[in-house]
Short mmCIF file of C-alpha atoms and ligand atoms in Angstrom, two decimals:
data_model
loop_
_atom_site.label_atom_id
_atom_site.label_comp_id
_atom_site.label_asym_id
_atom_site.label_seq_id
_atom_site.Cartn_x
_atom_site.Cartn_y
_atom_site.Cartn_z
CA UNK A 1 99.82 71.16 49.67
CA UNK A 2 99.38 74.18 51.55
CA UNK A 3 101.49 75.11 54.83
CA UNK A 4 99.78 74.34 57.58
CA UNK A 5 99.82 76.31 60.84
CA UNK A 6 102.66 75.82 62.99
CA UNK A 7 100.60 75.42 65.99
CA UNK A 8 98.41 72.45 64.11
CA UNK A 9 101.81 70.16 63.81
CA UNK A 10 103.09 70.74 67.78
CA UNK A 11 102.19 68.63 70.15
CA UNK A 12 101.92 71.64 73.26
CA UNK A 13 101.20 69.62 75.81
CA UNK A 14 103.51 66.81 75.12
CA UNK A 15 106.17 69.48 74.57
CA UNK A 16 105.09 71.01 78.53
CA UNK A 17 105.32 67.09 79.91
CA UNK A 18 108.72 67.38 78.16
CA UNK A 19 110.20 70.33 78.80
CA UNK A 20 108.21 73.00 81.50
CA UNK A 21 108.70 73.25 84.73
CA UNK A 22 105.45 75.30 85.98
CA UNK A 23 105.79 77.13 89.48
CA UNK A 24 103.98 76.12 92.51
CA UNK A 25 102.87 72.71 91.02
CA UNK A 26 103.68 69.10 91.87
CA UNK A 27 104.22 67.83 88.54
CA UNK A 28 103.47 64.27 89.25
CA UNK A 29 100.10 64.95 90.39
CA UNK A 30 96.91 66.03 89.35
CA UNK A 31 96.16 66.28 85.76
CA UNK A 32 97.96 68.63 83.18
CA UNK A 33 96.98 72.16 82.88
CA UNK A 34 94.90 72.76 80.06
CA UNK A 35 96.46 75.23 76.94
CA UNK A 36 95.23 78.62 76.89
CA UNK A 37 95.25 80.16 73.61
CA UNK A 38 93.50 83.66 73.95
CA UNK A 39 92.10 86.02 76.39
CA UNK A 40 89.26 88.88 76.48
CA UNK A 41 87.90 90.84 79.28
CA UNK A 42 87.44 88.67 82.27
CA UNK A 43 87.92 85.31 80.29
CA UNK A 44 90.10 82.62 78.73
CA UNK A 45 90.02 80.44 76.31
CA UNK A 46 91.17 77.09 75.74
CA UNK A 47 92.90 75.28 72.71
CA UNK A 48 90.35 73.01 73.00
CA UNK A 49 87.41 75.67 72.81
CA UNK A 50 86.47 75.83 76.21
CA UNK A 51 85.79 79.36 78.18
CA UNK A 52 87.11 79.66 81.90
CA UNK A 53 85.66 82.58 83.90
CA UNK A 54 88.92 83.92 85.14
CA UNK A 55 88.32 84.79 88.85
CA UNK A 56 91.61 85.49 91.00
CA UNK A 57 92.77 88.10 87.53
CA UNK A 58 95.59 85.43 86.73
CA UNK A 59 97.53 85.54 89.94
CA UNK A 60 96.13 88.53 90.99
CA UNK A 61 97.44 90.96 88.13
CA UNK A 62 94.43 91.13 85.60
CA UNK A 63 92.52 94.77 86.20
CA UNK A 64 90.97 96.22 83.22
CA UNK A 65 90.39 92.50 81.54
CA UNK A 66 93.13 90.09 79.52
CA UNK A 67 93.96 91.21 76.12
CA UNK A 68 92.23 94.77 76.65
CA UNK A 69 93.33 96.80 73.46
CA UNK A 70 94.13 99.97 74.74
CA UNK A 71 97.25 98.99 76.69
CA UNK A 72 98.08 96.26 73.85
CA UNK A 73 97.98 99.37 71.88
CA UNK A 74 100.11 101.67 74.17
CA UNK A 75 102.46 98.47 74.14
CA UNK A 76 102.80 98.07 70.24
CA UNK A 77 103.07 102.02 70.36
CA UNK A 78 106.21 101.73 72.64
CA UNK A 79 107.66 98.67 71.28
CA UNK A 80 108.18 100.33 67.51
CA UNK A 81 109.86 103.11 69.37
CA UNK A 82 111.70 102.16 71.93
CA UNK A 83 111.39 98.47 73.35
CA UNK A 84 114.61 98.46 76.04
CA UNK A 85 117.67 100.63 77.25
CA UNK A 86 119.90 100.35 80.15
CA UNK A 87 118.60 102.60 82.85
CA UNK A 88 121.64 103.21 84.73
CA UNK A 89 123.50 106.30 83.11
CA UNK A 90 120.21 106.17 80.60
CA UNK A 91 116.83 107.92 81.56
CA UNK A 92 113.08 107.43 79.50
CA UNK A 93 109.74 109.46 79.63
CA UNK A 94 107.39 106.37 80.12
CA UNK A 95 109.84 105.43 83.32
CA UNK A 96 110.15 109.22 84.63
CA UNK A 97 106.16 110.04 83.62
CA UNK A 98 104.88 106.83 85.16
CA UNK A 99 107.23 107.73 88.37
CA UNK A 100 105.97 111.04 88.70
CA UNK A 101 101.91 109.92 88.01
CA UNK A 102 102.95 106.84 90.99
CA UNK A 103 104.29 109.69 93.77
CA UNK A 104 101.11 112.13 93.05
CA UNK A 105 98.87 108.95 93.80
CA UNK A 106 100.57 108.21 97.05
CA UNK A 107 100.64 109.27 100.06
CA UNK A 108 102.25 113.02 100.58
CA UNK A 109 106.22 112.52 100.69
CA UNK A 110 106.41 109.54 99.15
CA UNK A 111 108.14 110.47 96.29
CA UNK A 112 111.12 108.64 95.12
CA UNK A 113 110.29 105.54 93.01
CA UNK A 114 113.00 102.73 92.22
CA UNK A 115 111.71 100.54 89.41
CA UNK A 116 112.17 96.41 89.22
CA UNK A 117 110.62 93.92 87.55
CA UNK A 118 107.71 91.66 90.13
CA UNK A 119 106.48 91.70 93.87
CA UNK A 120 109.76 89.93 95.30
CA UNK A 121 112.32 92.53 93.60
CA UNK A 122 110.23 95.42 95.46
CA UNK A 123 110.18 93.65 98.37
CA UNK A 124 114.26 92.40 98.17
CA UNK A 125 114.81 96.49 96.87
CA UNK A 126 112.76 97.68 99.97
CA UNK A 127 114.27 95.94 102.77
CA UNK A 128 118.17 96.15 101.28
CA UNK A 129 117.13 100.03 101.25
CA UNK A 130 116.07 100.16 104.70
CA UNK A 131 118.89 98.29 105.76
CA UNK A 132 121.44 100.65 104.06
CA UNK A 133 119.34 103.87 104.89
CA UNK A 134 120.73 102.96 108.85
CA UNK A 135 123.95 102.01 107.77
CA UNK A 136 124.36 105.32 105.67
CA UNK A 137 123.51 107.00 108.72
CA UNK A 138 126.37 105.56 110.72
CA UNK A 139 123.35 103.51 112.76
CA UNK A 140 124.94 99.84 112.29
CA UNK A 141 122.73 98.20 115.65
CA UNK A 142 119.74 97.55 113.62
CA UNK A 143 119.96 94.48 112.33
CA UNK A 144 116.37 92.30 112.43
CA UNK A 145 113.66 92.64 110.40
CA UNK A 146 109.78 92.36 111.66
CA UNK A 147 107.12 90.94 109.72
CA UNK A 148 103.59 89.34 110.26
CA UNK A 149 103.26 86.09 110.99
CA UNK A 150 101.43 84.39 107.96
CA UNK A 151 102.58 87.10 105.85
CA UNK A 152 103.76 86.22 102.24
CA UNK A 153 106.21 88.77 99.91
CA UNK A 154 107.27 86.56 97.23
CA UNK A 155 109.96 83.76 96.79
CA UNK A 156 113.22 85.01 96.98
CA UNK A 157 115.64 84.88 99.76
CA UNK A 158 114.76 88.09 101.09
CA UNK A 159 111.39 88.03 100.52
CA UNK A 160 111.01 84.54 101.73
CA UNK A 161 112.65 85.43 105.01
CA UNK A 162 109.79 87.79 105.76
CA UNK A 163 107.17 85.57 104.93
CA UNK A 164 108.63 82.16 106.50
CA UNK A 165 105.95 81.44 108.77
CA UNK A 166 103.48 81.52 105.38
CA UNK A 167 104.09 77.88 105.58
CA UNK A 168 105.75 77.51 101.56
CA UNK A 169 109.12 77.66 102.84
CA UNK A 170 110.09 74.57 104.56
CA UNK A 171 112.92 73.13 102.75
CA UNK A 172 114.70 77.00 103.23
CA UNK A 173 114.47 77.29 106.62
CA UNK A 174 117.87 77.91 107.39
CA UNK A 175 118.85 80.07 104.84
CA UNK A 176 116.68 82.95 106.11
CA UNK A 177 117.15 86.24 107.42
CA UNK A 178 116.89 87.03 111.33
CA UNK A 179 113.25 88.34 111.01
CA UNK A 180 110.40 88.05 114.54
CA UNK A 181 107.41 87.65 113.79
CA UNK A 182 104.30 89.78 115.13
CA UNK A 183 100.63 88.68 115.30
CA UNK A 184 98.16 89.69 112.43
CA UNK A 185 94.49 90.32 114.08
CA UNK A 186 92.78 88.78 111.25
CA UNK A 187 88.54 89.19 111.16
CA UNK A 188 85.86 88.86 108.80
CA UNK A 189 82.05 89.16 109.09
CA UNK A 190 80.19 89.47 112.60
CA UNK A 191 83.42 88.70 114.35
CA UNK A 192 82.79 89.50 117.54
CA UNK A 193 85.80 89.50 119.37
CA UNK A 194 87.87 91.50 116.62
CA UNK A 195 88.35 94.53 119.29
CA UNK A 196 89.72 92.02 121.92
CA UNK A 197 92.18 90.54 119.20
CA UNK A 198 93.70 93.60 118.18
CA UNK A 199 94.24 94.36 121.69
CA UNK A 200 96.21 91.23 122.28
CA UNK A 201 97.94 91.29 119.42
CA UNK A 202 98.76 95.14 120.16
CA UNK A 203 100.15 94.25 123.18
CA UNK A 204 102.54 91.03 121.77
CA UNK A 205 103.51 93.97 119.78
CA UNK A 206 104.19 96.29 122.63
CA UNK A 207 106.26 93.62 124.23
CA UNK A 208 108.27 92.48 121.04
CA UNK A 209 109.50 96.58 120.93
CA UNK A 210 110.46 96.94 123.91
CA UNK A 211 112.50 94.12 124.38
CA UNK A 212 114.20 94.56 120.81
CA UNK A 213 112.65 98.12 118.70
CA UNK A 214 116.30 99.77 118.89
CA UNK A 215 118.02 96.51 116.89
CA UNK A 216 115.26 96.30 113.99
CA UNK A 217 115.58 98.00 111.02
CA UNK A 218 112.60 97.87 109.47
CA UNK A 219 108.84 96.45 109.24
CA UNK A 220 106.87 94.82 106.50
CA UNK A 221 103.23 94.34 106.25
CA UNK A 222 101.03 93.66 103.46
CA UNK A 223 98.04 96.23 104.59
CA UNK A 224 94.68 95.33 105.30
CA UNK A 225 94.52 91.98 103.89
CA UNK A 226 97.46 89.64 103.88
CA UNK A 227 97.40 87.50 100.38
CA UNK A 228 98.63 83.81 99.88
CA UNK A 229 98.10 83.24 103.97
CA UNK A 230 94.70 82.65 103.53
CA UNK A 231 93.16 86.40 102.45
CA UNK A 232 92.94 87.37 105.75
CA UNK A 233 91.64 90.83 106.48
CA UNK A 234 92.02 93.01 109.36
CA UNK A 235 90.52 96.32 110.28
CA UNK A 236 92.13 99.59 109.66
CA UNK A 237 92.43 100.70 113.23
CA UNK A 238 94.29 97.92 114.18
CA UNK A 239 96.81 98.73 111.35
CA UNK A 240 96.78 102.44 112.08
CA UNK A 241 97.27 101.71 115.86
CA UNK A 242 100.25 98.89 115.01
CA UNK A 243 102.22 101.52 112.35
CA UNK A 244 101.85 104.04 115.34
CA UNK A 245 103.33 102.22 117.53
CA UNK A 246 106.20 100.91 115.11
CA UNK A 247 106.86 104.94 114.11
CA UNK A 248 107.35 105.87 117.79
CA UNK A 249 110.29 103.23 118.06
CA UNK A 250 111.71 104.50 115.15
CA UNK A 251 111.42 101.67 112.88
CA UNK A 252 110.66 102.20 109.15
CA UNK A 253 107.97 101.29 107.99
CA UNK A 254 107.06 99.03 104.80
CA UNK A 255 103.92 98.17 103.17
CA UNK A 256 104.28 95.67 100.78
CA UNK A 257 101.00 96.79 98.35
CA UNK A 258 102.14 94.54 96.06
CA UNK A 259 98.61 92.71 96.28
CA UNK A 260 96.68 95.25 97.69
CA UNK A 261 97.51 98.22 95.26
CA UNK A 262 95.96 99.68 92.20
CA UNK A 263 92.41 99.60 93.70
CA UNK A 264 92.15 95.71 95.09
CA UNK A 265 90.60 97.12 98.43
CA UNK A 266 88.30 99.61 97.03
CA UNK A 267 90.95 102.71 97.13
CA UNK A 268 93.44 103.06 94.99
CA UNK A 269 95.94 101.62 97.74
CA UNK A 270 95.54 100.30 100.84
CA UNK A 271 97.22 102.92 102.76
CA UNK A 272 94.53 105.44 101.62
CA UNK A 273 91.72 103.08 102.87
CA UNK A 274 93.52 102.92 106.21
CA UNK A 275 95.08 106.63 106.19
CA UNK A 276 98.49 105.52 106.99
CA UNK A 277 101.73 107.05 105.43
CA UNK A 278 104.36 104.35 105.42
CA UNK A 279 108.20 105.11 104.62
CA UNK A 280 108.48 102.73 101.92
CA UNK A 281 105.94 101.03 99.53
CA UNK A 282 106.47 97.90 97.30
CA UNK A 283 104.18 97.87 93.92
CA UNK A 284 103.99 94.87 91.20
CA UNK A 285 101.21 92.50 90.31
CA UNK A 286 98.39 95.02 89.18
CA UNK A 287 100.62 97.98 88.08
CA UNK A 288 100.74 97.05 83.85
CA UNK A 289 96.93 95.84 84.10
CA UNK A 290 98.57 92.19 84.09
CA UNK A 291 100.74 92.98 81.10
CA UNK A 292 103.56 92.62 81.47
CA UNK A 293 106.41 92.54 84.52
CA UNK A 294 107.18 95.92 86.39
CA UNK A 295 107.65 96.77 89.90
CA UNK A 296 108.17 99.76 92.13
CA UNK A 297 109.95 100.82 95.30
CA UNK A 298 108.55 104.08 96.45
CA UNK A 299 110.03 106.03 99.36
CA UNK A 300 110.16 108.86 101.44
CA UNK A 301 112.14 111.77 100.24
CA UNK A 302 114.16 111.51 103.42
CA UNK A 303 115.68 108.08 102.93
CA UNK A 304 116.45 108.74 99.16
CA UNK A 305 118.64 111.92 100.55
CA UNK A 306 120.52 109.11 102.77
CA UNK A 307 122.17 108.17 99.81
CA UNK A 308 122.85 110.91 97.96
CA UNK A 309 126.41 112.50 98.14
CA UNK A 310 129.93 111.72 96.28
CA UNK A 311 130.73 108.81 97.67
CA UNK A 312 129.52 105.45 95.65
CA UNK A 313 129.76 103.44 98.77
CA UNK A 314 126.50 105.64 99.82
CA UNK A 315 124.82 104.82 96.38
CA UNK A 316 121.97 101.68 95.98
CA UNK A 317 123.80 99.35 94.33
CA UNK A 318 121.08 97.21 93.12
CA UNK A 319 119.20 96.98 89.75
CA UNK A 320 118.03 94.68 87.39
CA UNK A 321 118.69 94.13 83.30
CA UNK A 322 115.28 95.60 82.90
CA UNK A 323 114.54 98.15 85.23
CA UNK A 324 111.95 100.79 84.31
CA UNK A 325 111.54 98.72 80.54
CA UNK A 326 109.57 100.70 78.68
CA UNK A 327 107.20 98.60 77.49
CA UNK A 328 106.24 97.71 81.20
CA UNK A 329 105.83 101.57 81.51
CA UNK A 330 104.09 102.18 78.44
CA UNK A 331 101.67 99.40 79.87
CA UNK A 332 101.38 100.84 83.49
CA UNK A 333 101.08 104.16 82.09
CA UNK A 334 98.12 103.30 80.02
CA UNK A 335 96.32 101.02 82.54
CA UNK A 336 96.48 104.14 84.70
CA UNK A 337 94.68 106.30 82.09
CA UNK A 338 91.85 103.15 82.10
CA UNK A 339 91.28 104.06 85.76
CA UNK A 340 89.81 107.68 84.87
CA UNK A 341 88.10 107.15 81.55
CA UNK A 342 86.56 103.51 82.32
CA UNK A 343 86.01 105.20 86.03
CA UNK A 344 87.35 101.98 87.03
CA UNK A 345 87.01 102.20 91.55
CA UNK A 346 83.50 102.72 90.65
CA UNK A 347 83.26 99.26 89.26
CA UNK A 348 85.13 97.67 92.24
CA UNK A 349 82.71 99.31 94.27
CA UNK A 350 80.04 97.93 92.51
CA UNK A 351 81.63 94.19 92.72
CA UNK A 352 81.79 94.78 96.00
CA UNK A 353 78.20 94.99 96.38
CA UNK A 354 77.69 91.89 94.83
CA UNK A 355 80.36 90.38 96.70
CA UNK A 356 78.66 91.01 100.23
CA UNK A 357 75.15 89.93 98.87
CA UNK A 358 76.48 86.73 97.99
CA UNK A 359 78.71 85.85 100.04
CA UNK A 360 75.73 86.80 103.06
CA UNK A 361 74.22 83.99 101.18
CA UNK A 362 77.30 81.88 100.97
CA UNK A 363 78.20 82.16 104.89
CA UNK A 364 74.38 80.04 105.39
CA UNK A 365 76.12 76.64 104.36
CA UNK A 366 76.76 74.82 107.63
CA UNK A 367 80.43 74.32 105.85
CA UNK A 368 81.28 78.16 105.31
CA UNK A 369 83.23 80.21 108.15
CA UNK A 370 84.75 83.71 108.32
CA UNK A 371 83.39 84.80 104.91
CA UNK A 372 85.37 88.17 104.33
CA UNK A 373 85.04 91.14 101.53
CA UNK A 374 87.30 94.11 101.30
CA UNK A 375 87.19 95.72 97.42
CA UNK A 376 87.09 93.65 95.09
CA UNK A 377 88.55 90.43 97.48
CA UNK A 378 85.86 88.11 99.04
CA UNK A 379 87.08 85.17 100.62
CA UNK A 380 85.60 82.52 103.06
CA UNK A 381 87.04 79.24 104.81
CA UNK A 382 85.55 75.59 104.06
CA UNK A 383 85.18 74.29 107.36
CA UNK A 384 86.29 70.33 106.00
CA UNK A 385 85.92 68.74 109.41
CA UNK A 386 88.83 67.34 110.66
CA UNK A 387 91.61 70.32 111.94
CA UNK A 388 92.37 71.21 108.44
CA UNK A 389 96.13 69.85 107.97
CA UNK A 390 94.90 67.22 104.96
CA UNK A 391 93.63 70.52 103.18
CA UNK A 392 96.78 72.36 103.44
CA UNK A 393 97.73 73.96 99.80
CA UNK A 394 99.73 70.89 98.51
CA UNK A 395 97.02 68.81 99.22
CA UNK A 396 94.83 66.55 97.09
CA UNK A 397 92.21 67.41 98.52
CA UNK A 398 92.68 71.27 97.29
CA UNK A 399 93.89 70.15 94.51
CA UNK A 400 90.69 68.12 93.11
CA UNK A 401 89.05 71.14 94.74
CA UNK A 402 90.38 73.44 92.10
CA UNK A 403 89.95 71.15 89.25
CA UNK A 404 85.94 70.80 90.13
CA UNK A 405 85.98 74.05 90.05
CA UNK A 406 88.00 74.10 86.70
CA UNK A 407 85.24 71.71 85.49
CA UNK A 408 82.85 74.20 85.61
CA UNK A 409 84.22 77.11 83.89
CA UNK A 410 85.73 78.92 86.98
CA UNK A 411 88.72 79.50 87.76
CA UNK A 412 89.11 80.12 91.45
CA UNK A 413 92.26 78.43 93.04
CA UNK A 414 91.77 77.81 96.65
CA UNK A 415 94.63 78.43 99.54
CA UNK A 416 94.46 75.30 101.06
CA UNK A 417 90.69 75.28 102.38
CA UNK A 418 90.48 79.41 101.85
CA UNK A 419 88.18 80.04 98.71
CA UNK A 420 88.41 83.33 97.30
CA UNK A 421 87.56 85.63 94.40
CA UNK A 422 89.84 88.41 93.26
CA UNK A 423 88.11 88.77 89.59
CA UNK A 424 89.41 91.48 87.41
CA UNK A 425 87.39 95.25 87.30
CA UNK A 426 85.90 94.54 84.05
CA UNK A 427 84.00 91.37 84.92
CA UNK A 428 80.18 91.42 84.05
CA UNK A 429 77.04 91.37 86.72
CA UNK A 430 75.79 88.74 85.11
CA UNK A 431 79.38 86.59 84.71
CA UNK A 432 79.93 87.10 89.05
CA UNK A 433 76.64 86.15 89.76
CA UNK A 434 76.61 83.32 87.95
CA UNK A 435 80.06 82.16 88.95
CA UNK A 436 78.59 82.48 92.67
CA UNK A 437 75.75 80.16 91.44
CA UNK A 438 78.36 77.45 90.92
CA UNK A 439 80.08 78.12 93.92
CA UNK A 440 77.39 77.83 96.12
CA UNK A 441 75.84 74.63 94.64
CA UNK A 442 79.57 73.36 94.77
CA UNK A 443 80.28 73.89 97.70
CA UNK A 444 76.66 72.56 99.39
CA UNK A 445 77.39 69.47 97.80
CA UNK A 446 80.69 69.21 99.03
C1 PLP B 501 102.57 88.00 94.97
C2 PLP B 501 103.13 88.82 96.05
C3 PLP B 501 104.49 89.10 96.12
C4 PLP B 501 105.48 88.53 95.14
O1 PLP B 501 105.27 89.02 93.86
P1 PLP B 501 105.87 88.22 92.59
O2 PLP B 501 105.59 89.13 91.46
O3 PLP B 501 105.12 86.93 92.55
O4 PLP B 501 107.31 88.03 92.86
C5 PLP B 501 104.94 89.92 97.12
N1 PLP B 501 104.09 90.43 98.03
C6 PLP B 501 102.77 90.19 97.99
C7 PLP B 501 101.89 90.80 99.02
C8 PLP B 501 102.25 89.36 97.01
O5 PLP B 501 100.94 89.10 97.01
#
């Protein structure tokens, strides 16, 4: 008898009852998550046959589509050359090419790039810089970190402490950081009291630095929209006239683009869309495409010469097993190439268009509020009612919401009673309009 394939004797999802633990699941509820055997452009397919419409890019990293060939390619290029070496005392030209192609895409002086491998390593790399950069400097009073409340910049210690009031951090609280917490002056579409926000919020801010600017070290802010606290967007000049502020009490700045980069918003990064230069920048999710895991720390030129000198007390002593991999680089690299030959802002623009016909349409239900588009982000809350608590994120309730929408192809995974679409660059007309079809007659019949 012939062998048969290994993958017709397994059992995979008995073997994932058994054995996998997945991340931000309750495991003994809800029903198991279907087996995904194969990807192409913006959709997935299941062992069992079935296509799902793939529209938050797979946690936010997809770009140019899943499985696209020209950075598989570039990765099974790199791989038969060079798949991994140490990169302390070691050096690579996908690592130092990809760094230099990063600094002449940001903002001028931001030039010094410190590779890791997801969104929480840039993050834990960017504050432990800032922190050092004082101490380096013999400045040993600044000691507090500020961050946005709602804010989220991943799941680590460090990254958690600056996101704490995102509301996934409960059982943690007192292992955290000493971080305060500054209003975000969130708005979406015919908000008419956005101005009056951002001058509240402005002034919370105003009060927070003078009480305490000279002890903080640094600030974090994911720019322009903040991500897993509900997509929430706010308007460039409030974020121009908050990093103002936080310059002139000498606090460095950090924008955690770890969402928002590599074109989410419309521009390649947030900080173009809202002209702001920040000190430090954190990179991850869309940087390979969705390949593979690779992060970046950028910073000023200024705080990389804080640590420069003979003494190794001065040095970062921080890195990973597989910083700047070059298979992560080779991926980044050629995802980067995809942006000028598949002229790929053009296409967010475009989704973009379709995202504010729709979602005009969408914001008629009696049961949609605050519907929101920035790029290639639209986003809108479910009014369910009652004050909302019983449709928190861990609920059942959002829960059975997702797997409706499951049931029909899409995948959209709502933040508690936030819906939102983040679909990769490469998704067709006809595909987003269609998906908005089912979200609209899903959501009147809710
Ligand atoms: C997802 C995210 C992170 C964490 O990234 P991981 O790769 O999941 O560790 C950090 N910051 C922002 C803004 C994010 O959206």
């Amino acid at each position: 008898m012939a062998e048969r394939p290994m993958s017709e004797h397994e059992d995979i999802p008995a073997l994932d009852l058994r054995h996998v633990w997945h991340p931000f699941t309750q495991a003994g509820a809800g029903a198991p998550p279907p087996e995904i055997v194969s990807g192409e452009g913006a959709w997935l397919r299941t062992a069992d046959g079935r296509d799902i419409l793939d529209l938050i890019s797979s946690w936010w990293v997809t770009l140019h589509g899943h499985a696209h060939p020209a950075i598989a390619g570039a990765v099974a290029k790199q791989a038969k050359r060079l798949e991994q070496v140490m990169f302390a005392g070691f050096t690579h030209a996908p690592a130092v090419r990809l760094a230099a192609r990063l600094a002449a895409l940001m903002p001028e002086g931001l030039t010094r790039v410190f590779f890791s491998d997801n969104g929480s390593t840039a993050v834990e790399a960017a504050l432990k810089i800032a922190w050092q950069y004082w101490r380096n400097k013999g400045e040993t009073g600044r000691k507090r970190f500020l961050a946005f409340s709602r804010g989220y910049h991943g799941d680590t210690l460090g990254a958690m402490s600056v996101g704490a009031s995102s509301g996934f951090y409960a059982p943690f609280e007192e292992l955290v950081l000493p971080v305060t917490f500054l209003p975000f002056a969130a708005t979406w579409e015919g908000d008419n009291r956005a101005q009056e926000k951002e001058e509240e919020a402005l002034a919370e801010i105003d009060a927070v630095l003078d009480e305490a600017g000279g002890e903080v070290a640094a600030v974090i802010i994911e720019p322009l929209v903040q991500g897993a606290g509900g997509m929430r967007m706010c308007r460039p000049e409030f974020l121009r006239a908050l990093c103002e502020r936080l310059r002139e009490a000498g606090i460095l700045l950090i924008f955690d683009e770890v969402m928002t980069g590599f074109g989410r918003t419309g521009s390649m990064f947030a900080c173009d869309k809202a002209d702001v230069a920040p000190d430090i920048i954190c990179l991850a999710k869309g940087m390979t495409g969705g390949f593979l895991p690779l992060a970046a720390t950028l910073c000023r030129e200024e705080i990389h010469d804080a640590f420069v000198g003979g003494d190794f007390g001065n040095a970062f002593a921080h890195g990973h097993s597989f910083t700047a991999n070059p298979l992560g680089c080779a991926a980044a690299l050629a995802s980067l190439d995809l942006f000028e030959s598949d002229s790929t802002l053009e296409r967010v623009a475009v989704m973009e268009g379709i995202h504010r016909r729709r979602m005009r349409d969408l914001a008629r239900l009696p049961n949609v509020r605050c519907a929101r588009v920035m790029g290639s982000i639209a986003a809108f809350d479910l009014d369910c009612g009652d004050g909302g608590d019983s449709k928190g994120y861990g609920s059942a309730w959002s829960r059975r919401l997702r797997e409706a929408f499951l049931s029909r192809g899409l995948l959209v995974r709502p933040l508690g009673n936030v819906v939102y679409l983040m679909p990769p660059y490469c998704i067709g007309e006809h595909d987003l309009h269609r998906a908005y079809d089912g979200i609209f007659e899903m959501v009147s019949e809710l």
